[in-house]
GROMACS .gro file of C-alpha atoms in nm:
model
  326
    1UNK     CA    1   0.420   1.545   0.683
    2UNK     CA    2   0.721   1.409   0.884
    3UNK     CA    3   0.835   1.091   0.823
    4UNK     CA    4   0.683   0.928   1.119
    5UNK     CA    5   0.379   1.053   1.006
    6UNK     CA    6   0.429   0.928   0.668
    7UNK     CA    7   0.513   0.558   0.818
    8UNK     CA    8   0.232   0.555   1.046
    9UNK     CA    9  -0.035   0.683   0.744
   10UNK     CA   10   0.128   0.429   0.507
   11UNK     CA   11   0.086   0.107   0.723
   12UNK     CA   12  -0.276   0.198   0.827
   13UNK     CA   13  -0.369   0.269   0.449
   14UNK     CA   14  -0.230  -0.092   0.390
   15UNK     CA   15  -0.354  -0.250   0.675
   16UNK     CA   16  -0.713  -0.130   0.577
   17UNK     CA   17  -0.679  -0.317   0.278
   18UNK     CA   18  -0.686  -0.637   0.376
   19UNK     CA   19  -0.942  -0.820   0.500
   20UNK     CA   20  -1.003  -1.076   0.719
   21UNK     CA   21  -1.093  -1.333   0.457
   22UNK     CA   22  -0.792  -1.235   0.273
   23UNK     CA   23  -0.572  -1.298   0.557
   24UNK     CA   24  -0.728  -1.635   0.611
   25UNK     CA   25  -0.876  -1.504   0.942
   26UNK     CA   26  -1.196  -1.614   1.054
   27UNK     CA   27  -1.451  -1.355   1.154
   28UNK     CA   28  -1.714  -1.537   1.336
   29UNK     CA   29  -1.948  -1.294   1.183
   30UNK     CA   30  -1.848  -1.033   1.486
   31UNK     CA   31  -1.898  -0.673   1.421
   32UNK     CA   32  -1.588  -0.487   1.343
   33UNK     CA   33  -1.475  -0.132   1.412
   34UNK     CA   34  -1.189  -0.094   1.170
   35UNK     CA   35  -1.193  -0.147   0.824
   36UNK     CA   36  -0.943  -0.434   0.677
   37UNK     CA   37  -0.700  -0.601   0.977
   38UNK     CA   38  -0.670  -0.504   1.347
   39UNK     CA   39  -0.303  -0.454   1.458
   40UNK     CA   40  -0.281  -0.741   1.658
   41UNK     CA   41  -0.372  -0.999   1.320
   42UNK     CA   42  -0.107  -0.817   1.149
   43UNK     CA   43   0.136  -0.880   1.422
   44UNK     CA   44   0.041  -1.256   1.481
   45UNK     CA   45   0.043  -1.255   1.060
   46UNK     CA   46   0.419  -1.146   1.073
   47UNK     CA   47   0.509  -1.292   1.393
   48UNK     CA   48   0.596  -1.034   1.603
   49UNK     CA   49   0.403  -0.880   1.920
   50UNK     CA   50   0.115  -0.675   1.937
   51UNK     CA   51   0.317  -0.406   2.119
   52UNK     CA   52   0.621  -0.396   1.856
   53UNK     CA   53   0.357  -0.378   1.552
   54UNK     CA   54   0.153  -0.112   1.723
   55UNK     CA   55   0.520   0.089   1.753
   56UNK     CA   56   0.622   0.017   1.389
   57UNK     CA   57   0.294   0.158   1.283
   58UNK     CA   58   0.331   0.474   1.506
   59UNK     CA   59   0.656   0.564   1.309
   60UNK     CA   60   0.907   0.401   1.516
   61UNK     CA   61   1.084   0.214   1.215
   62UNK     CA   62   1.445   0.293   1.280
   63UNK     CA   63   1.665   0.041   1.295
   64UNK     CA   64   1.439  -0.224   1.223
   65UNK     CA   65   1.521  -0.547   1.012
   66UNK     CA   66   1.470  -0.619   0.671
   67UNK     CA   67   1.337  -0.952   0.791
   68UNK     CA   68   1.062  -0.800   0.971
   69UNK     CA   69   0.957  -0.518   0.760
   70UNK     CA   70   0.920  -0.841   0.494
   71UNK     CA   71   0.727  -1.005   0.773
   72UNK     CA   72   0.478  -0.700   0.771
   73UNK     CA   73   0.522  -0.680   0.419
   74UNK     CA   74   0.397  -1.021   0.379
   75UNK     CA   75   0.085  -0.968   0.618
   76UNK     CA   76  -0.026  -0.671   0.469
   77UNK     CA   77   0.025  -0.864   0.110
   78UNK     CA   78   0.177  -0.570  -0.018
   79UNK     CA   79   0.303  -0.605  -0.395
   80UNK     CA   80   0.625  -0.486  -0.520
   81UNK     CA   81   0.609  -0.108  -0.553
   82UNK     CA   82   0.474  -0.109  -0.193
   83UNK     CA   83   0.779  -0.358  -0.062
   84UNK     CA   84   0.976  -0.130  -0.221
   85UNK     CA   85   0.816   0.245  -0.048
   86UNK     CA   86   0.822   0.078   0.276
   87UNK     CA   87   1.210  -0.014   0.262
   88UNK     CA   88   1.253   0.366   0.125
   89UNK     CA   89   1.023   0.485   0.454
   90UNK     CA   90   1.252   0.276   0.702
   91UNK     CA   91   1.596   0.372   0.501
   92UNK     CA   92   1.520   0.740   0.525
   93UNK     CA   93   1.405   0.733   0.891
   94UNK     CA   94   1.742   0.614   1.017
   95UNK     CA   95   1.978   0.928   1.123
   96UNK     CA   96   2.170   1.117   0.831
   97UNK     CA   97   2.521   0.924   0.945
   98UNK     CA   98   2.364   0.549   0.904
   99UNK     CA   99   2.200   0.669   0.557
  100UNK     CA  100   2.337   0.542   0.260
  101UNK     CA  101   2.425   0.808   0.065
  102UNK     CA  102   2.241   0.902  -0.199
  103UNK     CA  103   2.374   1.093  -0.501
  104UNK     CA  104   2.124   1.407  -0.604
  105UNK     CA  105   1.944   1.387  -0.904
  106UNK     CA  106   2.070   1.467  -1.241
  107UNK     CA  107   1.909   1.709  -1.480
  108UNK     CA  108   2.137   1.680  -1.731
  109UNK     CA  109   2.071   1.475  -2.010
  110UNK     CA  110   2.434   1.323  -2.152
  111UNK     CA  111   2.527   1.357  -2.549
  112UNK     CA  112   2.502   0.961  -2.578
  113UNK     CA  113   2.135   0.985  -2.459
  114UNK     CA  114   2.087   1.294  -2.679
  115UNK     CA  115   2.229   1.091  -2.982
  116UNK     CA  116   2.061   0.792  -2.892
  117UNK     CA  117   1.736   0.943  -2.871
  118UNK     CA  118   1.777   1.079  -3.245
  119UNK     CA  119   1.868   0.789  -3.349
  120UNK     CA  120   1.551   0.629  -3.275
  121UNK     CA  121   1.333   0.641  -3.538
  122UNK     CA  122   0.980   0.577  -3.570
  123UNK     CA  123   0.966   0.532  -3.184
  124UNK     CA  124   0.819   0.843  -3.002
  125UNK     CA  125   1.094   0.877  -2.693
  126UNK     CA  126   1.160   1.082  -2.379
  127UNK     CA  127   1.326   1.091  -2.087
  128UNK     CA  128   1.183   1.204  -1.772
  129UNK     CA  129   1.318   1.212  -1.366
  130UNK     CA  130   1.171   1.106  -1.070
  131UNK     CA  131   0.954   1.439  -1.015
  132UNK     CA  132   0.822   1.382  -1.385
  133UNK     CA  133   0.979   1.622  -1.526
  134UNK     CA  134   1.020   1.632  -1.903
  135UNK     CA  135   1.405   1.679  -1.944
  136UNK     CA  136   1.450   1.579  -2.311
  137UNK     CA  137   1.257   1.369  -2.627
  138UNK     CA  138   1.323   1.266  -2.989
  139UNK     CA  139   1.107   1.493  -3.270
  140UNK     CA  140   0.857   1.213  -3.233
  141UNK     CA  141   0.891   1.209  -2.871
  142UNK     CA  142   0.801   1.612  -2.858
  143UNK     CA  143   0.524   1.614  -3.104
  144UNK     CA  144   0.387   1.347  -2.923
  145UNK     CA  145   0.393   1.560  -2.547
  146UNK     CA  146   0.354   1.907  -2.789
  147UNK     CA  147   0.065   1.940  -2.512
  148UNK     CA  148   0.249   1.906  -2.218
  149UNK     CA  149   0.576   2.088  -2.341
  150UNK     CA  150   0.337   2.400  -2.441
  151UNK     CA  151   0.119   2.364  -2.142
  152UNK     CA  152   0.019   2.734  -2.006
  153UNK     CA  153   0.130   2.644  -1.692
  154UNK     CA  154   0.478   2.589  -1.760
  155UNK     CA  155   0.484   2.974  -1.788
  156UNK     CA  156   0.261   3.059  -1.541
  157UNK     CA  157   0.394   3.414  -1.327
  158UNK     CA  158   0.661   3.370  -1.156
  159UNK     CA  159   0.801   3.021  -1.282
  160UNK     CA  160   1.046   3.147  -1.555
  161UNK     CA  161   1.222   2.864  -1.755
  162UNK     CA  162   1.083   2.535  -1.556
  163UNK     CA  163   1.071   2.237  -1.708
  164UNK     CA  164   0.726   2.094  -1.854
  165UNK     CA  165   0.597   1.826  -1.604
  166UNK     CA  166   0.382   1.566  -1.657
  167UNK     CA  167   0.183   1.566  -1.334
  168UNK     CA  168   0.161   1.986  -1.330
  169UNK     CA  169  -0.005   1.911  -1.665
  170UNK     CA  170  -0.235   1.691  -1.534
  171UNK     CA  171  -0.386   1.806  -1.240
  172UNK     CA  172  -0.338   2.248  -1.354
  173UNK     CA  173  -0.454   2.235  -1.707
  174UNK     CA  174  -0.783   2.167  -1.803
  175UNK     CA  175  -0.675   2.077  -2.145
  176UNK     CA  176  -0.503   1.747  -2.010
  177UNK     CA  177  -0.831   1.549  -2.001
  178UNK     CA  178  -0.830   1.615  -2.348
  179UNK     CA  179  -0.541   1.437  -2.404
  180UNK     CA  180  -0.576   1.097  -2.207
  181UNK     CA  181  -0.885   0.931  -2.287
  182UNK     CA  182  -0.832   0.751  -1.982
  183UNK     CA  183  -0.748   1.082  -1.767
  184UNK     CA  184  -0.887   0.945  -1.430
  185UNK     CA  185  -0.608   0.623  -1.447
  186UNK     CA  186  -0.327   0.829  -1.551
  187UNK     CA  187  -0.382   1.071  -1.249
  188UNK     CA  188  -0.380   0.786  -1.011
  189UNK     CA  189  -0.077   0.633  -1.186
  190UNK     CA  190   0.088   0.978  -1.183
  191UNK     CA  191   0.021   1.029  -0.839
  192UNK     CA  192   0.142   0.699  -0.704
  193UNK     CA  193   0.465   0.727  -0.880
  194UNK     CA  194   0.516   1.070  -0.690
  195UNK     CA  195   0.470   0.884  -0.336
  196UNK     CA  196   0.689   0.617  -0.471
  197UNK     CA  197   0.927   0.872  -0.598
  198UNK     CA  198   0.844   1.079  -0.248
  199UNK     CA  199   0.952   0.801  -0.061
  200UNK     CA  200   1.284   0.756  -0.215
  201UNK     CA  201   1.436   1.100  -0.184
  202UNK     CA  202   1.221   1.269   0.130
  203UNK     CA  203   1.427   1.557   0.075
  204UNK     CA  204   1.423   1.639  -0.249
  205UNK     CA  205   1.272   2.027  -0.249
  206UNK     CA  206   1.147   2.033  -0.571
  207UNK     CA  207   0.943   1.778  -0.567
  208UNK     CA  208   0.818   1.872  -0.211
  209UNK     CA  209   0.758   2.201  -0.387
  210UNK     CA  210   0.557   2.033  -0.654
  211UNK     CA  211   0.342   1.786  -0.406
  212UNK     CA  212   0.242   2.159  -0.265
  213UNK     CA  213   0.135   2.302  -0.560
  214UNK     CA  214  -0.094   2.066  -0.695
  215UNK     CA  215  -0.221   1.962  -0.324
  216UNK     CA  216  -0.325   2.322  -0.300
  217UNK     CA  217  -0.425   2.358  -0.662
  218UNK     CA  218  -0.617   2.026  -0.727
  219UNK     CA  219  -0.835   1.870  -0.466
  220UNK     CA  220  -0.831   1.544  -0.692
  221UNK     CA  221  -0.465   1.570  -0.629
  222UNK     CA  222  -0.480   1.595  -0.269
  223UNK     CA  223  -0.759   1.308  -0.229
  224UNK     CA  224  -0.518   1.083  -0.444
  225UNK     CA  225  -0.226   1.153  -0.208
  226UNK     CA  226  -0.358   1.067   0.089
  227UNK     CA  227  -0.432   0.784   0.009
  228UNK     CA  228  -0.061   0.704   0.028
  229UNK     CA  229  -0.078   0.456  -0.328
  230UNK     CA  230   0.283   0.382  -0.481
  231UNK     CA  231   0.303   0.211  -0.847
  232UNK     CA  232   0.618   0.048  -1.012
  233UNK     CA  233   0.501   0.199  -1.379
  234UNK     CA  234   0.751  -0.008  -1.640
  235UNK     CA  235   0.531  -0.140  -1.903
  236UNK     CA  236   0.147  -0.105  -2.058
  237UNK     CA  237  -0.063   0.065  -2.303
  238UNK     CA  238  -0.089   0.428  -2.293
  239UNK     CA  239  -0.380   0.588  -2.510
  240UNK     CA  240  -0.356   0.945  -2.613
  241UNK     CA  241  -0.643   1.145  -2.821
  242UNK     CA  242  -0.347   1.367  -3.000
  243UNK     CA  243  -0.506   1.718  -3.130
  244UNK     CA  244  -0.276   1.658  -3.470
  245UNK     CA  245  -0.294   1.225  -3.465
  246UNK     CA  246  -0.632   1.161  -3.367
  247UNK     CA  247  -0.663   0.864  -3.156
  248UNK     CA  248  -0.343   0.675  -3.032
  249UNK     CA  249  -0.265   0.322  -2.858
  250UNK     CA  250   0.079   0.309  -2.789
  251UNK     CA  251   0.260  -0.002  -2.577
  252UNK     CA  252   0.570   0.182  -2.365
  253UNK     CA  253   0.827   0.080  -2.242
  254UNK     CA  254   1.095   0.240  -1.948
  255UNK     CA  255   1.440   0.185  -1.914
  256UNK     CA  256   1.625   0.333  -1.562
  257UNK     CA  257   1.951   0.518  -1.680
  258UNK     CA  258   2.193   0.314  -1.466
  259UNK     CA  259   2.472   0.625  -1.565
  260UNK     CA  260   2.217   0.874  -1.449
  261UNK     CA  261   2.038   0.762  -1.119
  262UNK     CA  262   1.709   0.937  -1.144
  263UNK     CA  263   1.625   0.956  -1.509
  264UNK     CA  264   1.414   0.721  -1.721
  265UNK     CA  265   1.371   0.678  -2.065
  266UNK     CA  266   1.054   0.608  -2.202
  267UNK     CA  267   0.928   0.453  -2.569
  268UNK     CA  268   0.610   0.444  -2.734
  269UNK     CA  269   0.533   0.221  -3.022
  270UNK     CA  270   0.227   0.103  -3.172
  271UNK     CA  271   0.116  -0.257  -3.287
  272UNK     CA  272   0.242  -0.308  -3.626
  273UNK     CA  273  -0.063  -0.309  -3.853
  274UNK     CA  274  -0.260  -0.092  -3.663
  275UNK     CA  275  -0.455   0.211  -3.708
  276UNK     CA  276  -0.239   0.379  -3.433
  277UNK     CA  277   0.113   0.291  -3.642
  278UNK     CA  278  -0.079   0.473  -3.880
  279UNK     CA  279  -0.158   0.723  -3.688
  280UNK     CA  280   0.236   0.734  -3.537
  281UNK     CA  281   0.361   0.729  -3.884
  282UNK     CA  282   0.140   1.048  -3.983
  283UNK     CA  283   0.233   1.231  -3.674
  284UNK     CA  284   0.590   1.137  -3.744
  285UNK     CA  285   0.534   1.309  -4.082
  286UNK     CA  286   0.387   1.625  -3.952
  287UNK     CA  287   0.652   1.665  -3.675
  288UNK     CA  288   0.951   1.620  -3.959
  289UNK     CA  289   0.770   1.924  -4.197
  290UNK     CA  290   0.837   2.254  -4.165
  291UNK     CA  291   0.623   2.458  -3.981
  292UNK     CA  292   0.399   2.696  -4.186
  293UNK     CA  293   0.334   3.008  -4.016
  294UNK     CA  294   0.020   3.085  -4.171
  295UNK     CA  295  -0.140   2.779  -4.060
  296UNK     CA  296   0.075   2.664  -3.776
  297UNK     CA  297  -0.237   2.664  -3.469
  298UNK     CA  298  -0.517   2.583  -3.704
  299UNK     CA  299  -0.732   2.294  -3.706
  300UNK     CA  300  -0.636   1.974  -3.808
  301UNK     CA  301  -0.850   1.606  -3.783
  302UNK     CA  302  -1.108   1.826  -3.626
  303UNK     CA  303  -0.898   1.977  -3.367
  304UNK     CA  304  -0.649   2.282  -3.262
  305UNK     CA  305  -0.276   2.154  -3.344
  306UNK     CA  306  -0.027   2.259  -3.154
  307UNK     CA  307   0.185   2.499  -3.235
  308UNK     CA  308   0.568   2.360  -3.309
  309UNK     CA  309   0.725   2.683  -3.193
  310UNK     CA  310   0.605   2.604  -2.870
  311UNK     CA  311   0.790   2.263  -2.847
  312UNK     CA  312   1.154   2.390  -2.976
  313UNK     CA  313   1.384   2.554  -2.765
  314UNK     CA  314   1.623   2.829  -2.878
  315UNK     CA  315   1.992   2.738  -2.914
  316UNK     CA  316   1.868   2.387  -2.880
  317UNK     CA  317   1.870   2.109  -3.142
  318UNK     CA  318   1.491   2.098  -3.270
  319UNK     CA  319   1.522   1.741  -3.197
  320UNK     CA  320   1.532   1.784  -2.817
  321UNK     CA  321   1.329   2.006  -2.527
  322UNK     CA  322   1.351   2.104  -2.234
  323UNK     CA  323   1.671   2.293  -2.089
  324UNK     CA  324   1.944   2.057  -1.967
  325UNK     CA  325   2.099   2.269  -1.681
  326UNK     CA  326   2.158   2.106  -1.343
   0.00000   0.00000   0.00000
């Protein structure tokens, strides 16, 4: 989808969200043809003209004011993440000389984080880019994702040595809905952190590459995408139902690497008191033993654990995954 397209898809999927009654507009009762606003109340909403709206939501954002994509902003009562996707949207439409640039992601997790994620104890940690890629975790922070890390496709043909990723888990293995009790959230969460994510780096191949792949390979994934949600996802409960923990409530929390533009870092911890510290606490335990090949894979709490081989890289401190290369 070009980026015209992409505008024009965005602002309708918005503008259908509205109603009348939450705009304040009376409807008289009259029969309407479009779900949500007409263009023309979402131009007299943001003060501009019919005409100029109706361009804006045909794609023709370049050049256009901050002031008025806040006007439209405000008329489509669009919340944060969405402010934010539709500033990306008009940023990345302007020509490649008036673009800010933007340096490329980096995949390559620095010693300090390294260190700092060891040093965090008790706390299950990770830290992830844009595309949701897993690029590194503490012991807790691995046992925790020993799913996603192990995931068979990871290694599927013809993908040597990629990186485990949190939405190709998701939406290619059946064994994620295992995982999240509340699967059918965490794919719309997932997904709206893509567009979000989509929006800010248009260009990034990878992750175009990856929006491909599970379009074509999920058709939950594809329904998701169009429709064109975007989520700011820095706080909240996250439950897991962990093959080697049982059941798990965990608050995280996500803290933008300001040294590493593209990278997050993301904590788990559970309520003090709680079955699921408990629960942390025991998975802590099992992560920190070591690994028994004769019963490595067998069941434990009534399900398969995974297998810790799976989750250690070679040449790698056990404490970390996930290759570090650029």
């Amino acid at each position: 989808m070009d980026r015209k397209e992409e505008i024009r898809e965005f602002l309708i999927s918005r503008r259908a969200k509205v109603s009348p009654a939450q705009a304040g507009i009376p409807s008289y009762g009259e029969l309407r043809r479009v779900p949500g606003l007409r263009r023309e109340e979402v131009a007299q909403l943001a003060g501009v003209s019919t005409d100029y709206y109706t361009r804006l939501e045909r794609g023709s954002i370049r050049g256009v004011s901050d002031s008025v994509l806040e006007a439209v902003a405000s008329a489509l009562q669009m919340d944060e993440a969405e402010r934010a996707h539709l500033m990306d949207l008009a940023r990345t439409a302007s020509p490649p000389s008036s673009r800010r640039p933007r340096r490329p992601a980096q995949q390559r997790v620095r010693p300090g984080v390294l260190r700092l994620l060891d040093g965090m104890t008790g706390v299950a940690a990770i830290v992830q880019n844009g595309r949701g890629d897993l690029l590194a975790a503490n012991l807790l922070g691995r046992a925790l994702y020993a799913e996603v890390i192990s995931s068979a496709v990871l290694s599927a043909p013809g993908n040597p040595g990629r990186l485990p990723n949190q939405a190709r888990h998701l939406f290619l293995d059946a064994r994620a809905a295992d995982l999240y009790p509340d699967w059918s959230a965490v794919a719309a969460t997932t997904v709206a952190m893509l567009r979000l994510e989509s929006g800010r780096n248009p260009n990034d191949r990878a992750l175009n590459e990856l929006v491909g792949e599970l379009t074509t390979g999920s058709g939950l994934f594809a329904a998701l995408w169009a429709g064109h949600d975007v989520r700011i996802h820095t706080t909240g409960t996250k439950r897991f139902h962990h093959p080697v923990a049982g059941e798990l409530a965990l608050q995280f929390e996500t803290l933008d690497l300001p040294g590493d533009e593209g990278q997050t870092l993301f904590t788990f911890t559970a309520e003090p008191g709680s079955a699921s510290e408990n629960a942390l606490a025991f998975l802590a335990s099992w992560a920190a033993s070591p690994p028994d090949p004769t019963t490595a894979g067998e069941p434990a709490s009534g399900s398969t654990a995974p297998a810790r081989s799976h989750t250690q890289q070679p040449g790698r401190n056990p404490g970390k995954t996930g290759p570090t290369h650029d």
